[in-house]
Amino acid sequence: MILSMTGYGKAVCELQQKKITIEVKSLNSKQLDLNLRIPNLYREKELEIRSDISNTIFRGKVDITLNIDSAISDRQAQINTPVIESYYNQLQPLAEKFNQTDRTDFLRIILPLPDAVKVEQADLDENEWKQIREALTKAIEALIAFRTQEGRVLDADIRKRIILIGSLLTEVVPFEKERIEKLKARIRENLEELVDKSKIDENRLEQELIFYIEKLDVTEEKVRLANHLKYFIETMDNEDQPGKKLGFIAQEIGREINTLGSKANDANIQRIVIQMKDELEKIKEQLLNAL
């Protein structure tokens, strides 16, 4: 069955001092295109996230967002005592030299100086990450469920249009014999306008008509088109991710419809061909979003 490449999934991970919301969105794309927006604390796990996504989603433009609502910061500030002592040991002699010892607040001066305070990224808790990864799995499952639901709609619409093209193909048959008779009559009338009827070699004319009409015969195109339509439905029924393959089959269907139209030489058949083309274009548009 067809799956849609459009989807959305969300999961929330409740931890002791923080809440993490994970959102996964996907749109159609020829390949898998991942875009991650995650806090620096979890940046080291990016490869794991990409692996989880690529093993389950396969195709689409996928955006993954991890939002943190936390009571504590994931960045820790620490007083760099050795550096502060070094600054103090350098500043105190200067203050004494200029008689500023009593009026100098050394800490206020030193703390803004470079490296007086170290800000370090907190270490990632593996138990915390395990819970986050479980939430990510739930978000991906929600995305897949969304894609499956959208895929059912796509599948039904595309299947309906393929069946309609098949029905239109059967409508060509009644006009074929009529088309040949009209063509013969038109050629004969045009020839009689140019040449005396008594001078026309009927046997030679019949041979030329047969040769010309054979070039306009659409039997092969009808057979190939019917086979392509059948193969299209079989592919929908039997393959898990048929989107690309169905796109190739749709191209072949389009070639046969175009050839049928170019050989038609009949207004009724050409109207049917136009309807076929219209349905096929709608199918191609839908296949752009099919996995």
PDB file of C-alpha atoms in Angstrom:
ATOM      1  CA  MET A   1       0.000   0.000   0.000  1.00  0.00           C
ATOM      2  CA  ILE A   2       1.070   3.550  -0.650  1.00  0.00           C
ATOM      3  CA  LEU A   3       2.281   5.659   2.268  1.00  0.00           C
ATOM      4  CA  SER A   4       2.317   9.444   2.230  1.00  0.00           C
ATOM      5  CA  MET A   5       5.589  11.306   2.749  1.00  0.00           C
ATOM      6  CA  THR A   6       3.699  14.031   4.624  1.00  0.00           C
ATOM      7  CA  GLY A   7       3.372  13.435   8.344  1.00  0.00           C
ATOM      8  CA  TYR A   8       3.650  14.733  11.878  1.00  0.00           C
ATOM      9  CA  GLY A   9       4.506  13.051  15.159  1.00  0.00           C
ATOM     10  CA  LYS A  10       4.918  14.363  18.696  1.00  0.00           C
ATOM     11  CA  ALA A  11       5.926  12.909  22.051  1.00  0.00           C
ATOM     12  CA  VAL A  12       6.658  14.370  25.491  1.00  0.00           C
ATOM     13  CA  CYS A  13       9.295  13.062  27.888  1.00  0.00           C
ATOM     14  CA  GLU A  14       8.754  14.027  31.544  1.00  0.00           C
ATOM     15  CA  LEU A  15      11.993  13.923  33.571  1.00  0.00           C
ATOM     16  CA  GLN A  16      12.677  14.895  37.171  1.00  0.00           C
ATOM     17  CA  GLN A  17      13.559  18.557  36.579  1.00  0.00           C
ATOM     18  CA  LYS A  18      12.765  19.028  32.901  1.00  0.00           C
ATOM     19  CA  LYS A  19      10.207  18.317  30.212  1.00  0.00           C
ATOM     20  CA  ILE A  20      11.341  17.524  26.683  1.00  0.00           C
ATOM     21  CA  THR A  21       8.975  17.843  23.725  1.00  0.00           C
ATOM     22  CA  ILE A  22       9.964  15.991  20.563  1.00  0.00           C
ATOM     23  CA  GLU A  23       8.379  16.872  17.219  1.00  0.00           C
ATOM     24  CA  VAL A  24       8.970  15.074  13.927  1.00  0.00           C
ATOM     25  CA  LYS A  25       7.619  16.573  10.699  1.00  0.00           C
ATOM     26  CA  SER A  26       8.042  15.301   7.149  1.00  0.00           C
ATOM     27  CA  LEU A  27       7.307  16.532   3.631  1.00  0.00           C
ATOM     28  CA  ASN A  28       7.904  14.986   0.230  1.00  0.00           C
ATOM     29  CA  SER A  29      11.438  14.699  -1.119  1.00  0.00           C
ATOM     30  CA  LYS A  30      13.241  12.460  -3.621  1.00  0.00           C
ATOM     31  CA  GLN A  31      15.639  11.270  -0.916  1.00  0.00           C
ATOM     32  CA  LEU A  32      15.832  11.266   2.881  1.00  0.00           C
ATOM     33  CA  ASP A  33      16.739  14.814   3.952  1.00  0.00           C
ATOM     34  CA  LEU A  34      17.167  15.157   7.735  1.00  0.00           C
ATOM     35  CA  ASN A  35      17.251  18.456   9.576  1.00  0.00           C
ATOM     36  CA  LEU A  36      17.885  18.274  13.350  1.00  0.00           C
ATOM     37  CA  ARG A  37      17.317  21.056  15.861  1.00  0.00           C
ATOM     38  CA  ILE A  38      18.541  19.729  19.188  1.00  0.00           C
ATOM     39  CA  PRO A  39      20.174  21.306  22.283  1.00  0.00           C
ATOM     40  CA  ASN A  40      23.950  21.128  22.604  1.00  0.00           C
ATOM     41  CA  LEU A  41      23.612  18.726  25.543  1.00  0.00           C
ATOM     42  CA  TYR A  42      22.310  16.038  23.152  1.00  0.00           C
ATOM     43  CA  ARG A  43      24.506  16.884  20.176  1.00  0.00           C
ATOM     44  CA  GLU A  44      26.698  13.826  20.779  1.00  0.00           C
ATOM     45  CA  LYS A  45      23.642  11.642  20.156  1.00  0.00           C
ATOM     46  CA  GLU A  46      22.944  13.089  16.719  1.00  0.00           C
ATOM     47  CA  LEU A  47      24.200   9.970  14.900  1.00  0.00           C
ATOM     48  CA  GLU A  48      21.876   7.770  16.956  1.00  0.00           C
ATOM     49  CA  ILE A  49      18.926  10.023  16.127  1.00  0.00           C
ATOM     50  CA  ARG A  50      19.781   9.980  12.423  1.00  0.00           C
ATOM     51  CA  SER A  51      20.100   6.200  12.519  1.00  0.00           C
ATOM     52  CA  ASP A  52      16.691   5.793  14.187  1.00  0.00           C
ATOM     53  CA  ILE A  53      15.084   8.047  11.580  1.00  0.00           C
ATOM     54  CA  SER A  54      16.780   6.531   8.506  1.00  0.00           C
ATOM     55  CA  ASN A  55      15.867   2.991   9.594  1.00  0.00           C
ATOM     56  CA  THR A  56      12.156   3.767   9.818  1.00  0.00           C
ATOM     57  CA  ILE A  57      11.234   6.744   7.619  1.00  0.00           C
ATOM     58  CA  PHE A  58      13.343   6.067   4.454  1.00  0.00           C
ATOM     59  CA  ARG A  59      12.293   9.072   2.321  1.00  0.00           C
ATOM     60  CA  GLY A  60      11.129  12.640   2.812  1.00  0.00           C
ATOM     61  CA  LYS A  61      12.296  15.999   4.092  1.00  0.00           C
ATOM     62  CA  VAL A  62      12.257  15.371   7.847  1.00  0.00           C
ATOM     63  CA  ASP A  63      12.572  18.032  10.569  1.00  0.00           C
ATOM     64  CA  ILE A  64      13.264  16.844  14.119  1.00  0.00           C
ATOM     65  CA  THR A  65      13.018  19.284  17.030  1.00  0.00           C
ATOM     66  CA  LEU A  66      13.843  18.692  20.714  1.00  0.00           C
ATOM     67  CA  ASN A  67      12.561  21.483  22.964  1.00  0.00           C
ATOM     68  CA  ILE A  68      13.589  21.581  26.645  1.00  0.00           C
ATOM     69  CA  ASP A  69      11.527  23.166  29.427  1.00  0.00           C
ATOM     70  CA  SER A  70      13.924  22.882  32.371  1.00  0.00           C
ATOM     71  CA  ALA A  71      14.189  24.240  35.917  1.00  0.00           C
ATOM     72  CA  ILE A  72      17.972  23.981  35.713  1.00  0.00           C
ATOM     73  CA  SER A  73      20.452  25.011  33.052  1.00  0.00           C
ATOM     74  CA  ASP A  74      22.450  22.432  31.161  1.00  0.00           C
ATOM     75  CA  ARG A  75      25.448  24.777  31.414  1.00  0.00           C
ATOM     76  CA  GLN A  76      27.311  24.904  34.728  1.00  0.00           C
ATOM     77  CA  ALA A  77      29.289  27.948  35.943  1.00  0.00           C
ATOM     78  CA  GLN A  78      32.322  27.416  38.163  1.00  0.00           C
ATOM     79  CA  ILE A  79      34.611  29.956  39.846  1.00  0.00           C
ATOM     80  CA  ASN A  80      38.127  29.528  38.477  1.00  0.00           C
ATOM     81  CA  THR A  81      40.002  30.043  41.766  1.00  0.00           C
ATOM     82  CA  PRO A  82      43.598  29.762  40.421  1.00  0.00           C
ATOM     83  CA  VAL A  83      42.912  32.386  37.764  1.00  0.00           C
ATOM     84  CA  ILE A  84      41.257  34.740  40.275  1.00  0.00           C
ATOM     85  CA  GLU A  85      44.210  34.362  42.642  1.00  0.00           C
ATOM     86  CA  SER A  86      46.586  35.174  39.810  1.00  0.00           C
ATOM     87  CA  TYR A  87      44.607  38.308  38.916  1.00  0.00           C
ATOM     88  CA  TYR A  88      44.542  39.339  42.615  1.00  0.00           C
ATOM     89  CA  ASN A  89      48.283  38.823  43.036  1.00  0.00           C
ATOM     90  CA  GLN A  90      48.842  41.132  40.075  1.00  0.00           C
ATOM     91  CA  LEU A  91      46.281  43.780  41.014  1.00  0.00           C
ATOM     92  CA  GLN A  92      47.095  44.139  44.730  1.00  0.00           C
ATOM     93  CA  PRO A  93      50.642  45.513  44.208  1.00  0.00           C
ATOM     94  CA  LEU A  94      49.247  48.012  41.734  1.00  0.00           C
ATOM     95  CA  ALA A  95      46.578  49.132  44.218  1.00  0.00           C
ATOM     96  CA  GLU A  96      49.207  49.578  46.930  1.00  0.00           C
ATOM     97  CA  LYS A  97      51.431  51.516  44.550  1.00  0.00           C
ATOM     98  CA  PHE A  98      48.662  53.986  43.816  1.00  0.00           C
ATOM     99  CA  ASN A  99      47.272  54.021  47.374  1.00  0.00           C
ATOM    100  CA  GLN A 100      43.969  52.424  46.280  1.00  0.00           C
ATOM    101  CA  THR A 101      43.976  49.416  48.605  1.00  0.00           C
ATOM    102  CA  ASP A 102      41.146  50.582  50.897  1.00  0.00           C
ATOM    103  CA  ARG A 103      38.863  51.697  48.102  1.00  0.00           C
ATOM    104  CA  THR A 104      39.360  48.799  45.676  1.00  0.00           C
ATOM    105  CA  ASP A 105      36.792  45.988  45.353  1.00  0.00           C
ATOM    106  CA  PHE A 106      39.063  43.403  43.824  1.00  0.00           C
ATOM    107  CA  LEU A 107      36.373  40.747  43.228  1.00  0.00           C
ATOM    108  CA  ARG A 108      34.152  43.141  41.294  1.00  0.00           C
ATOM    109  CA  ILE A 109      37.117  43.943  39.072  1.00  0.00           C
ATOM    110  CA  ILE A 110      38.374  40.379  38.651  1.00  0.00           C
ATOM    111  CA  LEU A 111      35.148  38.410  38.032  1.00  0.00           C
ATOM    112  CA  PRO A 112      34.399  39.979  34.599  1.00  0.00           C
ATOM    113  CA  LEU A 113      37.977  39.290  33.437  1.00  0.00           C
ATOM    114  CA  PRO A 114      38.620  36.414  30.981  1.00  0.00           C
ATOM    115  CA  ASP A 115      38.519  32.882  32.434  1.00  0.00           C
ATOM    116  CA  ALA A 116      37.621  34.055  35.940  1.00  0.00           C
ATOM    117  CA  VAL A 117      34.398  32.045  35.644  1.00  0.00           C
ATOM    118  CA  LYS A 118      34.282  28.795  33.695  1.00  0.00           C
ATOM    119  CA  VAL A 119      31.016  27.808  31.995  1.00  0.00           C
ATOM    120  CA  GLU A 120      30.941  24.120  31.134  1.00  0.00           C
ATOM    121  CA  GLN A 121      28.386  21.935  29.400  1.00  0.00           C
ATOM    122  CA  ALA A 122      26.775  19.496  31.819  1.00  0.00           C
ATOM    123  CA  ASP A 123      27.393  15.804  31.197  1.00  0.00           C
ATOM    124  CA  LEU A 124      24.619  13.833  29.547  1.00  0.00           C
ATOM    125  CA  ASP A 125      22.926  11.346  31.840  1.00  0.00           C
ATOM    126  CA  GLU A 126      22.590   8.034  29.949  1.00  0.00           C
ATOM    127  CA  ASN A 127      19.457   7.069  31.896  1.00  0.00           C
ATOM    128  CA  GLU A 128      17.927  10.397  30.887  1.00  0.00           C
ATOM    129  CA  TRP A 129      18.920   9.811  27.258  1.00  0.00           C
ATOM    130  CA  LYS A 130      17.313   6.352  27.328  1.00  0.00           C
ATOM    131  CA  GLN A 131      13.961   7.918  28.247  1.00  0.00           C
ATOM    132  CA  ILE A 132      14.372  10.612  25.592  1.00  0.00           C
ATOM    133  CA  ARG A 133      15.138   8.007  22.943  1.00  0.00           C
ATOM    134  CA  GLU A 134      12.003   6.078  23.909  1.00  0.00           C
ATOM    135  CA  ALA A 135      10.013   9.292  23.447  1.00  0.00           C
ATOM    136  CA  LEU A 136      11.688   9.818  20.070  1.00  0.00           C
ATOM    137  CA  THR A 137      10.568   6.322  19.056  1.00  0.00           C
ATOM    138  CA  LYS A 138       6.978   7.216  20.009  1.00  0.00           C
ATOM    139  CA  ALA A 139       7.167  10.435  17.957  1.00  0.00           C
ATOM    140  CA  ILE A 140       8.428   8.463  14.947  1.00  0.00           C
ATOM    141  CA  GLU A 141       5.630   5.902  15.395  1.00  0.00           C
ATOM    142  CA  ALA A 142       3.094   8.743  15.482  1.00  0.00           C
ATOM    143  CA  LEU A 143       4.607  10.132  12.270  1.00  0.00           C
ATOM    144  CA  ILE A 144       4.362   6.736  10.566  1.00  0.00           C
ATOM    145  CA  ALA A 145       0.743   6.380  11.701  1.00  0.00           C
ATOM    146  CA  PHE A 146       0.008   9.804  10.207  1.00  0.00           C
ATOM    147  CA  ARG A 147       1.722   8.807   6.955  1.00  0.00           C
ATOM    148  CA  THR A 148      -0.267   5.583   6.839  1.00  0.00           C
ATOM    149  CA  GLN A 149      -3.566   7.415   7.276  1.00  0.00           C
ATOM    150  CA  GLU A 150      -2.667   9.948   4.580  1.00  0.00           C
ATOM    151  CA  GLY A 151      -1.455   7.073   2.401  1.00  0.00           C
ATOM    152  CA  ARG A 152      -4.877   5.421   2.480  1.00  0.00           C
ATOM    153  CA  VAL A 153      -6.385   8.574   1.007  1.00  0.00           C
ATOM    154  CA  LEU A 154      -3.662   8.722  -1.674  1.00  0.00           C
ATOM    155  CA  ASP A 155      -4.065   5.025  -2.461  1.00  0.00           C
ATOM    156  CA  ALA A 156      -7.825   5.290  -2.908  1.00  0.00           C
ATOM    157  CA  ASP A 157      -7.582   8.379  -5.117  1.00  0.00           C
ATOM    158  CA  ILE A 158      -4.815   7.024  -7.363  1.00  0.00           C
ATOM    159  CA  ARG A 159      -6.466   3.610  -7.663  1.00  0.00           C
ATOM    160  CA  LYS A 160      -9.752   5.271  -8.669  1.00  0.00           C
ATOM    161  CA  ARG A 161      -8.041   7.274 -11.404  1.00  0.00           C
ATOM    162  CA  ILE A 162      -6.151   4.272 -12.799  1.00  0.00           C
ATOM    163  CA  ILE A 163      -9.430   2.340 -13.018  1.00  0.00           C
ATOM    164  CA  LEU A 164     -11.009   5.339 -14.744  1.00  0.00           C
ATOM    165  CA  ILE A 165      -8.233   5.395 -17.376  1.00  0.00           C
ATOM    166  CA  GLY A 166      -8.931   1.692 -17.965  1.00  0.00           C
ATOM    167  CA  SER A 167     -12.624   2.433 -18.413  1.00  0.00           C
ATOM    168  CA  LEU A 168     -11.841   5.223 -20.858  1.00  0.00           C
ATOM    169  CA  LEU A 169      -9.667   2.812 -22.826  1.00  0.00           C
ATOM    170  CA  THR A 170     -12.660   0.522 -23.404  1.00  0.00           C
ATOM    171  CA  GLU A 171     -14.603   3.512 -24.725  1.00  0.00           C
ATOM    172  CA  VAL A 172     -12.122   3.792 -27.601  1.00  0.00           C
ATOM    173  CA  VAL A 173     -13.236   0.463 -29.132  1.00  0.00           C
ATOM    174  CA  PRO A 174     -16.647   1.547 -30.567  1.00  0.00           C
ATOM    175  CA  PHE A 175     -15.029   4.449 -32.408  1.00  0.00           C
ATOM    176  CA  GLU A 176     -12.219   2.411 -34.008  1.00  0.00           C
ATOM    177  CA  LYS A 177     -14.168   0.703 -36.797  1.00  0.00           C
ATOM    178  CA  GLU A 178     -16.165   3.847 -37.433  1.00  0.00           C
ATOM    179  CA  ARG A 179     -12.909   5.812 -37.607  1.00  0.00           C
ATOM    180  CA  ILE A 180     -11.489   3.493 -40.290  1.00  0.00           C
ATOM    181  CA  GLU A 181     -14.615   3.712 -42.443  1.00  0.00           C
ATOM    182  CA  LYS A 182     -14.644   7.503 -42.176  1.00  0.00           C
ATOM    183  CA  LEU A 183     -10.969   7.610 -43.071  1.00  0.00           C
ATOM    184  CA  LYS A 184     -11.471   5.429 -46.138  1.00  0.00           C
ATOM    185  CA  ALA A 185     -14.392   7.544 -47.327  1.00  0.00           C
ATOM    186  CA  ARG A 186     -12.469  10.787 -46.812  1.00  0.00           C
ATOM    187  CA  ILE A 187      -9.428   9.547 -48.776  1.00  0.00           C
ATOM    188  CA  ARG A 188     -11.612   8.296 -51.600  1.00  0.00           C
ATOM    189  CA  GLU A 189     -13.539  11.565 -51.794  1.00  0.00           C
ATOM    190  CA  ASN A 190     -10.347  13.618 -51.870  1.00  0.00           C
ATOM    191  CA  LEU A 191      -8.873  11.374 -54.550  1.00  0.00           C
ATOM    192  CA  GLU A 192     -11.982  11.604 -56.732  1.00  0.00           C
ATOM    193  CA  GLU A 193     -11.827  15.382 -56.543  1.00  0.00           C
ATOM    194  CA  LEU A 194      -8.338  15.297 -58.018  1.00  0.00           C
ATOM    195  CA  VAL A 195      -8.545  12.322 -60.402  1.00  0.00           C
ATOM    196  CA  ASP A 196     -11.241  11.024 -62.739  1.00  0.00           C
ATOM    197  CA  LYS A 197     -13.014   8.190 -60.974  1.00  0.00           C
ATOM    198  CA  SER A 198     -12.691   5.939 -64.042  1.00  0.00           C
ATOM    199  CA  LYS A 199      -8.907   6.211 -63.870  1.00  0.00           C
ATOM    200  CA  ILE A 200      -8.620   5.013 -60.253  1.00  0.00           C
ATOM    201  CA  ASP A 201      -7.140   1.533 -59.866  1.00  0.00           C
ATOM    202  CA  GLU A 202      -9.336   0.046 -57.154  1.00  0.00           C
ATOM    203  CA  ASN A 203      -6.907  -2.761 -56.301  1.00  0.00           C
ATOM    204  CA  ARG A 204      -4.002  -0.363 -55.932  1.00  0.00           C
ATOM    205  CA  LEU A 205      -6.164   2.033 -53.929  1.00  0.00           C
ATOM    206  CA  GLU A 206      -7.200  -0.767 -51.600  1.00  0.00           C
ATOM    207  CA  GLN A 207      -3.567  -1.761 -51.058  1.00  0.00           C
ATOM    208  CA  GLU A 208      -2.571   1.804 -50.290  1.00  0.00           C
ATOM    209  CA  LEU A 209      -5.487   2.196 -47.900  1.00  0.00           C
ATOM    210  CA  ILE A 210      -4.509  -0.970 -46.045  1.00  0.00           C
ATOM    211  CA  PHE A 211      -0.896   0.212 -45.788  1.00  0.00           C
ATOM    212  CA  TYR A 212      -1.958   3.662 -44.538  1.00  0.00           C
ATOM    213  CA  ILE A 213      -4.536   2.325 -42.093  1.00  0.00           C
ATOM    214  CA  GLU A 214      -2.009  -0.124 -40.615  1.00  0.00           C
ATOM    215  CA  LYS A 215       0.097   2.865 -39.623  1.00  0.00           C
ATOM    216  CA  LEU A 216      -2.870   4.276 -37.728  1.00  0.00           C
ATOM    217  CA  ASP A 217      -3.747   1.005 -36.009  1.00  0.00           C
ATOM    218  CA  VAL A 218      -3.795   1.456 -32.212  1.00  0.00           C
ATOM    219  CA  THR A 219      -4.149  -2.178 -31.153  1.00  0.00           C
ATOM    220  CA  GLU A 220      -0.593  -2.415 -29.821  1.00  0.00           C
ATOM    221  CA  GLU A 221      -0.954   0.829 -27.907  1.00  0.00           C
ATOM    222  CA  LYS A 222      -4.188  -0.366 -26.312  1.00  0.00           C
ATOM    223  CA  VAL A 223      -2.654  -3.683 -25.277  1.00  0.00           C
ATOM    224  CA  ARG A 224       0.459  -2.047 -23.829  1.00  0.00           C
ATOM    225  CA  LEU A 225      -1.595   0.581 -22.025  1.00  0.00           C
ATOM    226  CA  ALA A 226      -3.863  -2.071 -20.501  1.00  0.00           C
ATOM    227  CA  ASN A 227      -0.799  -4.041 -19.353  1.00  0.00           C
ATOM    228  CA  HIS A 228       0.758  -0.916 -17.795  1.00  0.00           C
ATOM    229  CA  LEU A 229      -2.466  -0.177 -15.921  1.00  0.00           C
ATOM    230  CA  LYS A 230      -2.587  -3.745 -14.624  1.00  0.00           C
ATOM    231  CA  TYR A 231       1.080  -3.622 -13.583  1.00  0.00           C
ATOM    232  CA  PHE A 232       0.456  -0.301 -11.818  1.00  0.00           C
ATOM    233  CA  ILE A 233      -2.277  -1.820  -9.631  1.00  0.00           C
ATOM    234  CA  GLU A 234      -0.188  -4.940  -8.951  1.00  0.00           C
ATOM    235  CA  THR A 235       2.706  -2.765  -7.798  1.00  0.00           C
ATOM    236  CA  MET A 236       0.407  -0.818  -5.471  1.00  0.00           C
ATOM    237  CA  ASP A 237      -0.866  -4.079  -3.984  1.00  0.00           C
ATOM    238  CA  ASN A 238       2.405  -5.944  -3.577  1.00  0.00           C
ATOM    239  CA  GLU A 239       5.174  -3.453  -2.731  1.00  0.00           C
ATOM    240  CA  ASP A 240       5.737  -1.600   0.543  1.00  0.00           C
ATOM    241  CA  GLN A 241       7.275   1.594  -0.869  1.00  0.00           C
ATOM    242  CA  PRO A 242       6.161   1.729  -4.508  1.00  0.00           C
ATOM    243  CA  GLY A 243       6.227   5.516  -5.006  1.00  0.00           C
ATOM    244  CA  LYS A 244       9.288   5.752  -7.262  1.00  0.00           C
ATOM    245  CA  LYS A 245       8.380   2.655  -9.263  1.00  0.00           C
ATOM    246  CA  LEU A 246       4.836   3.879  -9.780  1.00  0.00           C
ATOM    247  CA  GLY A 247       6.303   7.123 -11.105  1.00  0.00           C
ATOM    248  CA  PHE A 248       8.207   5.172 -13.772  1.00  0.00           C
ATOM    249  CA  ILE A 249       5.130   3.150 -14.714  1.00  0.00           C
ATOM    250  CA  ALA A 250       3.108   6.381 -14.965  1.00  0.00           C
ATOM    251  CA  GLN A 251       5.661   7.666 -17.484  1.00  0.00           C
ATOM    252  CA  GLU A 252       5.113   4.561 -19.634  1.00  0.00           C
ATOM    253  CA  ILE A 253       1.348   4.970 -19.357  1.00  0.00           C
ATOM    254  CA  GLY A 254       1.770   8.553 -20.561  1.00  0.00           C
ATOM    255  CA  ARG A 255       3.779   7.429 -23.600  1.00  0.00           C
ATOM    256  CA  GLU A 256       1.080   4.996 -24.703  1.00  0.00           C
ATOM    257  CA  ILE A 257      -1.679   7.577 -24.200  1.00  0.00           C
ATOM    258  CA  ASN A 258       0.276  10.124 -26.249  1.00  0.00           C
ATOM    259  CA  THR A 259       0.838   7.621 -29.071  1.00  0.00           C
ATOM    260  CA  LEU A 260      -2.829   6.682 -28.994  1.00  0.00           C
ATOM    261  CA  GLY A 261      -3.726  10.355 -29.347  1.00  0.00           C
ATOM    262  CA  SER A 262      -1.280  10.966 -32.206  1.00  0.00           C
ATOM    263  CA  LYS A 263      -2.644   7.986 -34.152  1.00  0.00           C
ATOM    264  CA  ALA A 264      -6.299   8.601 -33.342  1.00  0.00           C
ATOM    265  CA  ASN A 265      -7.219  10.822 -36.273  1.00  0.00           C
ATOM    266  CA  ASP A 266     -10.692  10.936 -34.741  1.00  0.00           C
ATOM    267  CA  ALA A 267     -12.297  13.639 -32.645  1.00  0.00           C
ATOM    268  CA  ASN A 268     -14.116  11.193 -30.347  1.00  0.00           C
ATOM    269  CA  ILE A 269     -10.976   9.205 -29.554  1.00  0.00           C
ATOM    270  CA  GLN A 270      -8.976  12.385 -29.030  1.00  0.00           C
ATOM    271  CA  ARG A 271     -11.537  13.584 -26.481  1.00  0.00           C
ATOM    272  CA  ILE A 272     -11.100  10.303 -24.615  1.00  0.00           C
ATOM    273  CA  VAL A 273      -7.312  10.695 -24.788  1.00  0.00           C
ATOM    274  CA  ILE A 274      -7.566  14.174 -23.278  1.00  0.00           C
ATOM    275  CA  GLN A 275      -9.578  12.754 -20.369  1.00  0.00           C
ATOM    276  CA  MET A 276      -6.920  10.058 -19.888  1.00  0.00           C
ATOM    277  CA  LYS A 277      -4.160  12.671 -19.835  1.00  0.00           C
ATOM    278  CA  ASP A 278      -6.045  14.743 -17.293  1.00  0.00           C
ATOM    279  CA  GLU A 279      -6.415  11.756 -14.955  1.00  0.00           C
ATOM    280  CA  LEU A 280      -2.772  10.767 -15.435  1.00  0.00           C
ATOM    281  CA  GLU A 281      -1.532  14.246 -14.535  1.00  0.00           C
ATOM    282  CA  LYS A 282      -3.515  14.108 -11.302  1.00  0.00           C
ATOM    283  CA  ILE A 283      -1.969  10.707 -10.574  1.00  0.00           C
ATOM    284  CA  LYS A 284       1.543  12.080 -11.154  1.00  0.00           C
ATOM    285  CA  GLU A 285       0.857  14.970  -8.774  1.00  0.00           C
ATOM    286  CA  GLN A 286      -0.277  12.520  -6.096  1.00  0.00           C
ATOM    287  CA  LEU A 287       2.757  10.279  -6.653  1.00  0.00           C
ATOM    288  CA  LEU A 288       5.079  13.175  -5.776  1.00  0.00           C
ATOM    289  CA  ASN A 289       3.933  12.671  -2.186  1.00  0.00           C
ATOM    290  CA  ALA A 290       3.907   8.848  -2.254  1.00  0.00           C
ATOM    291  CA  LEU A 291       6.571   6.884  -0.421  1.00  0.00           C
TER     292      LEU A 291
END
